[in-house]
Coordinates of C-alpha atoms and ligand atoms in Angstrom, one line a residue:
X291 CA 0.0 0.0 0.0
X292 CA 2.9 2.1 -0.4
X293 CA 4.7 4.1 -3.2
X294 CA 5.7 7.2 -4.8
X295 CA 2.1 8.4 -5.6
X296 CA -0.4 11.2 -5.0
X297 CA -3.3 9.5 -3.3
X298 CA -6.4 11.8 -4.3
X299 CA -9.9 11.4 -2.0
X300 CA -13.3 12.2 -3.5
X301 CA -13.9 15.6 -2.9
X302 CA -16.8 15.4 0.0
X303 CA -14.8 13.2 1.7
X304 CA -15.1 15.0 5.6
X305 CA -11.8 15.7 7.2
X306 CA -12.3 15.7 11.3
X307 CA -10.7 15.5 14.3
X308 CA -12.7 13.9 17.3
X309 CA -12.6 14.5 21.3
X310 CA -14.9 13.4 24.1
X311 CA -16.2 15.5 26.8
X312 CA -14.4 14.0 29.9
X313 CA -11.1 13.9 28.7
X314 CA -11.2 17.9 27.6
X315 CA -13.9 20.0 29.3
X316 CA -12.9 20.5 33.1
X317 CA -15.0 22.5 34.8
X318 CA -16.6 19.5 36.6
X319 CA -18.6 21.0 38.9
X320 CA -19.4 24.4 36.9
X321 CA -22.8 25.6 36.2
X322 CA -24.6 22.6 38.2
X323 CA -22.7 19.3 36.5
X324 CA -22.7 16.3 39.1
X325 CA -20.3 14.0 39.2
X326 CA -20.4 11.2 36.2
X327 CA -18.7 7.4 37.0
X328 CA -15.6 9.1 35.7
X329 CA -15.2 11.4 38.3
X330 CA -15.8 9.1 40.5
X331 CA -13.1 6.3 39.4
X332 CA -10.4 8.9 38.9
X333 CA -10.7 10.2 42.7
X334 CA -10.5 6.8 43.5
X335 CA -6.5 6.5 45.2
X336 CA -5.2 3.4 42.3
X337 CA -7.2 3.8 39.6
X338 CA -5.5 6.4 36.8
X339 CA -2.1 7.3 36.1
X340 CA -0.7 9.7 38.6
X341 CA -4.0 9.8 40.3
X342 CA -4.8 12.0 37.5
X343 CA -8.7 13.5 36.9
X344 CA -10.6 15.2 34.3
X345 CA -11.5 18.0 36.9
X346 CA -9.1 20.6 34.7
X347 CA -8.5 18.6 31.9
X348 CA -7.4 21.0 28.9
X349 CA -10.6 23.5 29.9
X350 CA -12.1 23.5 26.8
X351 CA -15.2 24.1 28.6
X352 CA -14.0 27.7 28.8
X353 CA -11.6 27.9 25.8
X354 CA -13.7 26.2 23.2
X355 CA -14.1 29.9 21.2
X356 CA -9.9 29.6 21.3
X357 CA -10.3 25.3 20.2
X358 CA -12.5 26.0 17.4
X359 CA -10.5 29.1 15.8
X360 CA -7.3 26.5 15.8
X361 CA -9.9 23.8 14.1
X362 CA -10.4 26.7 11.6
X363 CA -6.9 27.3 11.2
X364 CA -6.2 23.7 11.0
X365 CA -9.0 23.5 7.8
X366 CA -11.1 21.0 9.6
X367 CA -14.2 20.3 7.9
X368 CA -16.0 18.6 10.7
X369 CA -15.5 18.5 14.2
X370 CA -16.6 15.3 16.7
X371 CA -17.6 16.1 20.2
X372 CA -19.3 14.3 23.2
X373 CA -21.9 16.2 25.1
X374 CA -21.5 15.1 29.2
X375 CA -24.8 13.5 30.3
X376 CA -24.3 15.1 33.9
X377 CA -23.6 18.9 32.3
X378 CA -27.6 18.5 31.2
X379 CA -29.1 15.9 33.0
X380 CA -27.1 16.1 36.8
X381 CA -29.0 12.7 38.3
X382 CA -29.6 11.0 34.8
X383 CA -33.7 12.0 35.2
X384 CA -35.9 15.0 34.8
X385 CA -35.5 18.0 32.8
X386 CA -32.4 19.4 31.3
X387 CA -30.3 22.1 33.2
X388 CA -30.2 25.1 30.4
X389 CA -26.8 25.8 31.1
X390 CA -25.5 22.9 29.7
X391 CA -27.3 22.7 27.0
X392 CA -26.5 26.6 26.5
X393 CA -22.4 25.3 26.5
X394 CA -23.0 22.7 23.5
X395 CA -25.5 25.1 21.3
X396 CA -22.6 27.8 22.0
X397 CA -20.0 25.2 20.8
X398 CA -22.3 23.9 17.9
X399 CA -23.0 27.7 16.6
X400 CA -19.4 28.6 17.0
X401 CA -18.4 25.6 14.8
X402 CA -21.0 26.4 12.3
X403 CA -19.8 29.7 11.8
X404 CA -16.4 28.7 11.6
X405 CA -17.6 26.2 8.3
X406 CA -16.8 23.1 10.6
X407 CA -20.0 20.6 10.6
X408 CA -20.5 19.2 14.3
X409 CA -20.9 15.5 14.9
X410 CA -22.3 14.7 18.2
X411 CA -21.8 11.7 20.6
X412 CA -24.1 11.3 23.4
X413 CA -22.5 8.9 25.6
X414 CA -18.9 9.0 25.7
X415 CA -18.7 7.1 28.9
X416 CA -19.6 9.8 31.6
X417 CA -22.7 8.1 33.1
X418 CA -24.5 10.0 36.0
X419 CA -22.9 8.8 39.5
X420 CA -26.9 8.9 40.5
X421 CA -27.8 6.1 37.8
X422 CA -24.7 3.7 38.6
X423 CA -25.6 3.9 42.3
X424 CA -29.1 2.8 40.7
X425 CA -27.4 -0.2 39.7
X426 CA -25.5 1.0 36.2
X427 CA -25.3 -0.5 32.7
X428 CA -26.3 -3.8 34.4
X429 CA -29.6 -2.1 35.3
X430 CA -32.3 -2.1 32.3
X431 CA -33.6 1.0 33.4
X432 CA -30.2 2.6 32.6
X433 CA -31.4 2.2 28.9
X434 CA -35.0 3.8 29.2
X435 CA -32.9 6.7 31.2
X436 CA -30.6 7.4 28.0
X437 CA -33.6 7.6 25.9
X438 CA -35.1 10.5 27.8
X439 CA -31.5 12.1 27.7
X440 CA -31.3 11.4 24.0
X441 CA -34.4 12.8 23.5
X442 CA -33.6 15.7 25.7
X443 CA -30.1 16.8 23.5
X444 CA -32.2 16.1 20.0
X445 CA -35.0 18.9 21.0
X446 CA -32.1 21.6 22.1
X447 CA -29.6 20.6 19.1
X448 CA -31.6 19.0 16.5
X449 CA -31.8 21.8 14.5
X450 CA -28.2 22.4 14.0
X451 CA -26.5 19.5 14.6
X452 CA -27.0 17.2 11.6
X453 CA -24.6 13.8 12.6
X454 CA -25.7 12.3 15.5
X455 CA -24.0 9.0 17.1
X456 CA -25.9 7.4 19.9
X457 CA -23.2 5.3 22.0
X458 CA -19.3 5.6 21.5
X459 CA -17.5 2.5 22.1
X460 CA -19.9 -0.2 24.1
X461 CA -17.6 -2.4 24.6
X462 CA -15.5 0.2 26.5
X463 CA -17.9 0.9 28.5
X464 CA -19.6 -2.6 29.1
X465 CA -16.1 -5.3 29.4
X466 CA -13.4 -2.3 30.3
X467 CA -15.9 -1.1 32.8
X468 CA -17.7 -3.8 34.7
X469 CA -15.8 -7.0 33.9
X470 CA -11.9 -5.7 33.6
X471 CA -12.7 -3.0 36.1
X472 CA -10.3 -0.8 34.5
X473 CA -12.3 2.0 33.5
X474 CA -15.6 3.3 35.3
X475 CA -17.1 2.7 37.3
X476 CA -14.2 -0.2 38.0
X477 CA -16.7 -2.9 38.2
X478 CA -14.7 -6.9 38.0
X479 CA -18.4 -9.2 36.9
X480 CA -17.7 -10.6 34.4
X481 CA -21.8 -11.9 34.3
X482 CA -23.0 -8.0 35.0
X483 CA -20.6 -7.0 31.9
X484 CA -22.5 -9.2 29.6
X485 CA -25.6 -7.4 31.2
X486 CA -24.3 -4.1 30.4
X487 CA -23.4 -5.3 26.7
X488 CA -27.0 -5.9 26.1
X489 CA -28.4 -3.1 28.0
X490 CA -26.2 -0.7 26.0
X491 CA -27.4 -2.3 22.4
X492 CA -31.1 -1.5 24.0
X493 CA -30.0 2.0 25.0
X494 CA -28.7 2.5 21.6
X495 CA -32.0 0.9 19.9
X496 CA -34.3 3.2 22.6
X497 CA -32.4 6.5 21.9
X498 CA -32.4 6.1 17.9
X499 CA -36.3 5.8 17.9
X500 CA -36.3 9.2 20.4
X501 CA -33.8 10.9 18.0
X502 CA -36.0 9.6 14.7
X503 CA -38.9 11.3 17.1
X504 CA -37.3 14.7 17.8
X505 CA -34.6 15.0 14.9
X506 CA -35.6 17.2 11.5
X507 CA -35.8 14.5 8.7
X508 CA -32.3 15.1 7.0
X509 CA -30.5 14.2 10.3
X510 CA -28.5 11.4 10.6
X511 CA -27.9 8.7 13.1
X512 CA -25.6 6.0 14.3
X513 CA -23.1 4.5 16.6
X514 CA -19.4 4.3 17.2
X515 CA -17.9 0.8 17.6
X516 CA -14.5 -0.4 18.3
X517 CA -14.9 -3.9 16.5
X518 CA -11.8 -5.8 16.9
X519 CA -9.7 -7.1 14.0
X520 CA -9.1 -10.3 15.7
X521 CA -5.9 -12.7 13.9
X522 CA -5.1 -15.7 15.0
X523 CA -1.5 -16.6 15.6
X524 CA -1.6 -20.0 13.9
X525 CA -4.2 -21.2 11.4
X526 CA -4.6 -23.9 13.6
X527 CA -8.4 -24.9 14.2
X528 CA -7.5 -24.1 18.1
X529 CA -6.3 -20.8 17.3
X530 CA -8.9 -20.0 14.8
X531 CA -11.4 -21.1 17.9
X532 CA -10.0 -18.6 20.0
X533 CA -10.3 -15.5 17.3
X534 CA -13.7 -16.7 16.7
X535 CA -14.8 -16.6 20.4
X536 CA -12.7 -12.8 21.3
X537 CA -14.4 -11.6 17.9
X538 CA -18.0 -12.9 19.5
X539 CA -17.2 -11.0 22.4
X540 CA -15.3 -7.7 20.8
X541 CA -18.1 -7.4 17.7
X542 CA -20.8 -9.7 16.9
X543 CA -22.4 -9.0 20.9
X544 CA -23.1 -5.3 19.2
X545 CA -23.4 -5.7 15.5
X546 CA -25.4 -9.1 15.6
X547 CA -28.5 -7.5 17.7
X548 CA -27.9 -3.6 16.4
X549 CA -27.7 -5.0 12.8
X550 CA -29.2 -8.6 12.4
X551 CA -31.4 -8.8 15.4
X552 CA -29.8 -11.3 17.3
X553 CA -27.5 -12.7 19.4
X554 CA -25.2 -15.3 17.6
X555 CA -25.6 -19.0 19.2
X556 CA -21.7 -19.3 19.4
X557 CA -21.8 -16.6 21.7
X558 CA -24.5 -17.3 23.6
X559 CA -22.9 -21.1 24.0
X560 CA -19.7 -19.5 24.7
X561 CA -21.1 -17.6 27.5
X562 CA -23.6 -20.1 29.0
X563 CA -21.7 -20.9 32.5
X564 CA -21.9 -17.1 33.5
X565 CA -25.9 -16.5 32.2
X566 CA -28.7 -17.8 30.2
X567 CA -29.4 -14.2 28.7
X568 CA -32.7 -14.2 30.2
X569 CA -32.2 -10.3 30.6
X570 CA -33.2 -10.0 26.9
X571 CA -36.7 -10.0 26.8
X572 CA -39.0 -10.5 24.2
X573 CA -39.3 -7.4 22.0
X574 CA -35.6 -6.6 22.9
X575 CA -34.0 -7.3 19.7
X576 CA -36.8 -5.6 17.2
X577 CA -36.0 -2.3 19.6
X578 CA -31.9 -2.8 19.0
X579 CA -32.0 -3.4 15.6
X580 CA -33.0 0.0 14.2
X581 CA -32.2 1.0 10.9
X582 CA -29.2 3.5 10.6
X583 CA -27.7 6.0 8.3
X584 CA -24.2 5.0 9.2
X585 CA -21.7 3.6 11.1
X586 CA -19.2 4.7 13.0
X587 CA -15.8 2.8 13.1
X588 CA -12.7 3.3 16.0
X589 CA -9.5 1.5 14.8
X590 CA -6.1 1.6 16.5
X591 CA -4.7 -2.1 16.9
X592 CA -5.5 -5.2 15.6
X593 CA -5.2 -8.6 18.3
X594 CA -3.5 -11.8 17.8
X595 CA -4.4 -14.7 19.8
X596 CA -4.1 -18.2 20.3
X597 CA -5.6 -20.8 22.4
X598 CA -3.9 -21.7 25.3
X599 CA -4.4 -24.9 27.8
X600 CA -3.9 -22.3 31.1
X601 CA -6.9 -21.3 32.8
X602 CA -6.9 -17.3 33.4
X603 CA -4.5 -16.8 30.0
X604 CA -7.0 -14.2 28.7
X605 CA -6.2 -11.7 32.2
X606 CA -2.4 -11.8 31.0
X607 CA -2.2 -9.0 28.4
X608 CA -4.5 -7.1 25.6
X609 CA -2.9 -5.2 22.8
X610 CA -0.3 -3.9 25.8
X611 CA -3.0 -2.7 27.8
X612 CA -0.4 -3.8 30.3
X613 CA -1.2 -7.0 33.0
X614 CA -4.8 -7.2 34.5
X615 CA -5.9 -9.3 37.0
X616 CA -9.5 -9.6 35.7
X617 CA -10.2 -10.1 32.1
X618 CA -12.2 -8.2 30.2
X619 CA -14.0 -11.4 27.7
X620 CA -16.2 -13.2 29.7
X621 CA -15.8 -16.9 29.9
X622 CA -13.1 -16.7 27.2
X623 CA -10.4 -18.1 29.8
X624 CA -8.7 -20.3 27.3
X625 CA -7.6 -17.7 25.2
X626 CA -3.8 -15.7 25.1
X627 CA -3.5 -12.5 23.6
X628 CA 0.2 -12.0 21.7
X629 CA 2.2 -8.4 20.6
X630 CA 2.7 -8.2 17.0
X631 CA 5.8 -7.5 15.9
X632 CA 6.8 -4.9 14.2
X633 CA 6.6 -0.7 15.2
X634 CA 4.5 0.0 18.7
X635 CA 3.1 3.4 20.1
X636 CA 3.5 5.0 23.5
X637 CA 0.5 2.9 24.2
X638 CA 2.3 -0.5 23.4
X639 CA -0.1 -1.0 20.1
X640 CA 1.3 -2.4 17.4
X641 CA 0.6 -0.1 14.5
X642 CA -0.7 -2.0 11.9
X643 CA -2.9 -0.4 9.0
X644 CA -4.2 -3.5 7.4
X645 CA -6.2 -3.9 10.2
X646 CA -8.4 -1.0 9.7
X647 CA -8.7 -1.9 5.7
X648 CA -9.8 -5.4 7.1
X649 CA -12.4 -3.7 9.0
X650 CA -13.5 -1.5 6.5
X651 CA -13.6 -4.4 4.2
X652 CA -15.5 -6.6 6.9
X653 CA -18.1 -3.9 7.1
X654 CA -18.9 -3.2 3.4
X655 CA -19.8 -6.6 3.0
X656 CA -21.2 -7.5 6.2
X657 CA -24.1 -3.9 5.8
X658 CA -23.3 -2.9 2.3
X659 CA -24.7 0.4 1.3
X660 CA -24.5 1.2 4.6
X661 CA -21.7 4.9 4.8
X662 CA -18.8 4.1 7.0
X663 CA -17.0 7.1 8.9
X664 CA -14.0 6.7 10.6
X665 CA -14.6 8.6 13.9
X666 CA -11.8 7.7 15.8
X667 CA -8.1 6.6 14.1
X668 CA -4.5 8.2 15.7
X669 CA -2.0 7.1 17.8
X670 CA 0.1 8.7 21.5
X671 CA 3.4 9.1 20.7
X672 CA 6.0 10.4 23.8
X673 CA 5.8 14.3 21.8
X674 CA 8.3 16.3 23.7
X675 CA 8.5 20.5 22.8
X676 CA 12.1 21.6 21.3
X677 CA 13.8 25.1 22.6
X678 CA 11.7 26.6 20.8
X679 CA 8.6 25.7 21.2
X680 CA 7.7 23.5 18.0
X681 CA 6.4 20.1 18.6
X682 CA 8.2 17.8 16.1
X683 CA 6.1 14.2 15.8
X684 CA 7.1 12.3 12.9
X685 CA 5.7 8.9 13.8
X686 CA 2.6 10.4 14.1
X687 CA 2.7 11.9 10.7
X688 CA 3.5 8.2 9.7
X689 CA 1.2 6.7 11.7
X690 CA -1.7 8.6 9.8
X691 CA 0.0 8.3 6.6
X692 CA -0.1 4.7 6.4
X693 CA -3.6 4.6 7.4
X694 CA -4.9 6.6 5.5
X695 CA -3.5 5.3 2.8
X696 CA -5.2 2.0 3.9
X697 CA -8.2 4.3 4.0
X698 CA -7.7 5.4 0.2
X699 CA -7.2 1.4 -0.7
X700 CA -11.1 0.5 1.0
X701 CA -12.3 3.6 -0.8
X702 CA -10.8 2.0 -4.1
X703 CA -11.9 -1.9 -3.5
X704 CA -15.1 -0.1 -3.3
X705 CA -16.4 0.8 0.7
X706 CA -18.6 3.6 1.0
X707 CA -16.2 5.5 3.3
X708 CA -17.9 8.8 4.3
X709 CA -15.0 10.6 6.3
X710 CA -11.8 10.4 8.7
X711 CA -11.6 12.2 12.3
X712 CA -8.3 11.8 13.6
X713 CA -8.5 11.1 17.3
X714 CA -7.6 13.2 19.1
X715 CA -7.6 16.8 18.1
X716 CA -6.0 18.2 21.3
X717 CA -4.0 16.4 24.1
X718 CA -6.2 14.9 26.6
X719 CA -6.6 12.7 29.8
X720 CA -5.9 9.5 28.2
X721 CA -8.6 7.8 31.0
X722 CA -6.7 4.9 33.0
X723 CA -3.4 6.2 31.7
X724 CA -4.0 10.2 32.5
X725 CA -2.2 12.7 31.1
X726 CA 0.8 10.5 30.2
X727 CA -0.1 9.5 26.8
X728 CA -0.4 12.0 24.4
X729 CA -2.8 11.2 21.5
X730 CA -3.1 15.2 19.8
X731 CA -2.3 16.7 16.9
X732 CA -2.2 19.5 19.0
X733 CA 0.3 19.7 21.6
X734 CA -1.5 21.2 25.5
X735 CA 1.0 22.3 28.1
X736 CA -0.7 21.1 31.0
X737 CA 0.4 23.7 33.2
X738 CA -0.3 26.8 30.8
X739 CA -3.1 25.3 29.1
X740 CA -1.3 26.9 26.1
X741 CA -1.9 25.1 22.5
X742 CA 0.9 24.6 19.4
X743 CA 0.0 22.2 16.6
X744 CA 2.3 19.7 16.3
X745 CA 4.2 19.0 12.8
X746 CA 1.2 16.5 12.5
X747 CA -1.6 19.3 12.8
X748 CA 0.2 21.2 10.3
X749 CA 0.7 18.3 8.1
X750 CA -3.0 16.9 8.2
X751 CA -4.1 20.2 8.0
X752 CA -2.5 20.1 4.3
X753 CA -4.1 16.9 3.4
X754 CA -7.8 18.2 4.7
X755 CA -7.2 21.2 2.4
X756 CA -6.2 19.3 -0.7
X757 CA -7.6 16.0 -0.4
X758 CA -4.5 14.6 -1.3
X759 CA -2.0 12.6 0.6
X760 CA 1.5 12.7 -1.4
X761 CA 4.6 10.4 -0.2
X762 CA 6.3 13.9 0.3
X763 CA 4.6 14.9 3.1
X764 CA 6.1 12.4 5.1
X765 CA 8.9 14.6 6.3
X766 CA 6.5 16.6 7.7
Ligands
PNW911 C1 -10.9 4.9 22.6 N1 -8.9 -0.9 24.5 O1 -10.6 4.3 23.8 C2 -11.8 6.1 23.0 O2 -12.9 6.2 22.3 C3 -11.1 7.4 23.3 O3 -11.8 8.1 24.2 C4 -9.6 7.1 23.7 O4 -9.0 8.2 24.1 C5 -9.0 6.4 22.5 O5 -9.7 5.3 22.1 C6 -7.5 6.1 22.7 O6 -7.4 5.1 23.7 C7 -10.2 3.0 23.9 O7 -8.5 -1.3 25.7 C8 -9.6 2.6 25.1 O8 -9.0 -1.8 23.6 C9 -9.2 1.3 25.4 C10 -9.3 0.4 24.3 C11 -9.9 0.8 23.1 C12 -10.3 2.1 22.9

């Protein structure tokens, strides 16, 4: 997928860059926001980096006029942002508080002014403190409750906001959270987690009938997953088992219900010793599987496994998410999870673009028709300020390089691949990991809160104005 050639895209191809609301807003108890699960975990002594916090993050809550003049400057066409459930609803019920809605329509007209379309995530893992106490994502009534927040954000934003995306990353949120216990709420059930799964798939399905409800016509609406491109390290039937079982647990527990209208029988066998899935109840599954107009794709990593006689294999390692003691798949206990070789990032993944043109080729086949957008695709690299100032990042410039080339390739084997947003565009808390892992094009000083694009900024900034990656550009 290399060589000396200008790669051109088609000319409405959307050039973003994404964020989510915990990891830049701050301001966590302004204007009447309660405290989300994230809060929460990350004043719990242990559980992030440095005992770091979203309280200050990189204020954007109080720069965003400053973020979305360097979007402009950067010549982004679009511009991905998660609204905090406990800026608008504080307890997860009732009405909205006005002055959270008042921050995200101030964002959303800014951007529009700028030229820069919004695209808006609802749940980007914040959940109301008040509805985990209520018994969380394991909870069925956490589902009706995002509905009635859903609906709540369509009324105030539906008329400008024209990309919506219900849930970002549910399998963040439902194995990460409740069975790994790594992120909020730090949960370690692994039966609950598969709870969670399904309550989030009915979350999604509830919410997209509210937005079809409340949103003009021409809106759009979808989700964001983070399916995984699952190898196995031999092609050994074992091996092949064990892909096939993480790929039921990574993927098919959110695309078989959201776009088939089932649960796949491997995965409910898999699963049987931890639950019979009498949580989904008749009806269920016609709610989830509601028709969308697109669907949103996170790639970083791909995962090679094999199957492995020792009990507990699966809690040794993911992609270099570093040693657990729980796992985050399961009942998958038979299963060990390898690094690649090849080039790693600060966060230990293997960089490894044929991953995201096997996704995008999965996907076009799997829902074809059905427009693909890249919302989340970058990579932390340890970016260190020179003398002067400038921010040099070179393997970041080739870490987008190469994917989007792989990008270019999908487009050209014929997947209807909408748009890109780099993830992320500022430096951000990096949830279990802080503020140690870097993952913007633009560079934050923590201390100053001052911004400076990084070579990358500058160099994807060239590409989102032409359309065209050339080999050149490289050098950034
Ligand atoms: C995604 N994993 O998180 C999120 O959507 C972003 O908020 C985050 O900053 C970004 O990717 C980089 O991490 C993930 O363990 C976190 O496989 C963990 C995993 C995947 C995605």
């Amino acid at each position: 997928m290399t060589g000396n050639v200008t790669l051109t895209f088609p000319p409405d191809f959307i050039w973003g860059a994404a964020t989510a609301a915990y990891q830049i807003e701050g301001a966590a108890s302004a204007d009447g926001r309660t405290p989300s699960i994230w809060d929460t975990f990350s004043h719990t002594p242990g559980r992030t980096a440095g005992g770091d916090t979203g309280d200050v993050a990189v204020d954007h809550y109080h720069r965003f006029r400053d973020d979305v003049a360097l979007m402009s400057d950067l010549d982004l066409g679009a511009y991905r942002f998660s609204v905090s459930w406990p800026r608008v609803q504080p307890t997860g019920r009732g009405p909205a508080v006005q002055r959270g809605l008042d921050f995200y329509r101030a964002l959303v007209d800014e951007l529009l002014e700028k030229g820069i379309t919004p695209a808006l995530t609802l749940y980007h893992w914040d959940l109301p403190q008040e509805l985990e106490d209520a018994g969380g994502w394991p909870h069925r009534d956490t589902a009706y409750r995002f509905a009635e927040y859903a609906a709540l954000v369509g009324e105030a934003l539906g008329d400008r906001v024209g990309t919506w995306i219900t849930l970002n990353e549910p399998w963040c949120s439902a194995f990460l959270g409740y069975a790994a216990g790594v992120h909020a709420p730090g949960r370690t059930d692994p039966a609950a987690s598969l709870r969670a799964a399904h309550h989030l798939n009915l979350a999604h399905g509830l919410a997209t009938s509210e937005l079809r409800r409340v949103l003009p016509a021409r809106a759009e609406v979808g989700i964001s997953l983070n399916p995984a491109t699952v190898r196995p390290r031999t092609p050994s039937e074992a091996d092949r088992d064990a892909a096939r079982r993480i790929d039921a647990l990574a993927t098919r527990v959110f695309t078989g219900p959201l776009f088939h209208g089932r649960y796949d029988a491997d995965l409910l066998d898999d699963t049987a010793r931890l639950t019979d899935w009498s949580f989904v109840r008749d009806g269920d599954l016609e709610l989830i599987k509601q028709p969308l107009d697109l669907l949103g794709l996170n790639y970083y990593t791909p995962s090679l496994v094999s199957a492995t006689d020792a009990e507990g294999s699966a809690r040794e390692r993911r992609d270099g998410h570093g040693a657990r003691d729980h796992s985050p798949w399961p009942a998958a206990d038979r299963v060990a999870f390898h690094q690649p070789p090849g080039e790693r990032t600060a966060m230990e993944w293997s960089v490894d673009p044929t991953g995201l043109y096997d996704l995008l080729q999965r996907f076009s086949r799997e829902l074809p028709g059905l427009p693909l957008l890249i919302t989340e695709n970058g990579a932390a690299y340890d970016d260190k300020p020179e003398p002067d100032g400038s921010v040099h990042d070179p393997e970041r410039i080739a870490y987008l390089h190469c994917h989007l080339e792989a990008v270019h390739a999908a487009l050209r084997d014929g997947a209807n691949i909408r748009g890109y947003f780099l993830w992320s565009l500022l430096d951000n808390f990096e949830w279990a990991y802080g503020y140690e892992k870097r993952f913007g094009a633009v560079y934050v000083d923590y201390a100053t809160q001052q911004r400076t694009p990084k070579s990358s900024a500058l160099w994807y900034a060239q590409v989102a104005r032409t359309g065209r990656l050339r080999e050149a550009d490289d050098l950034g």
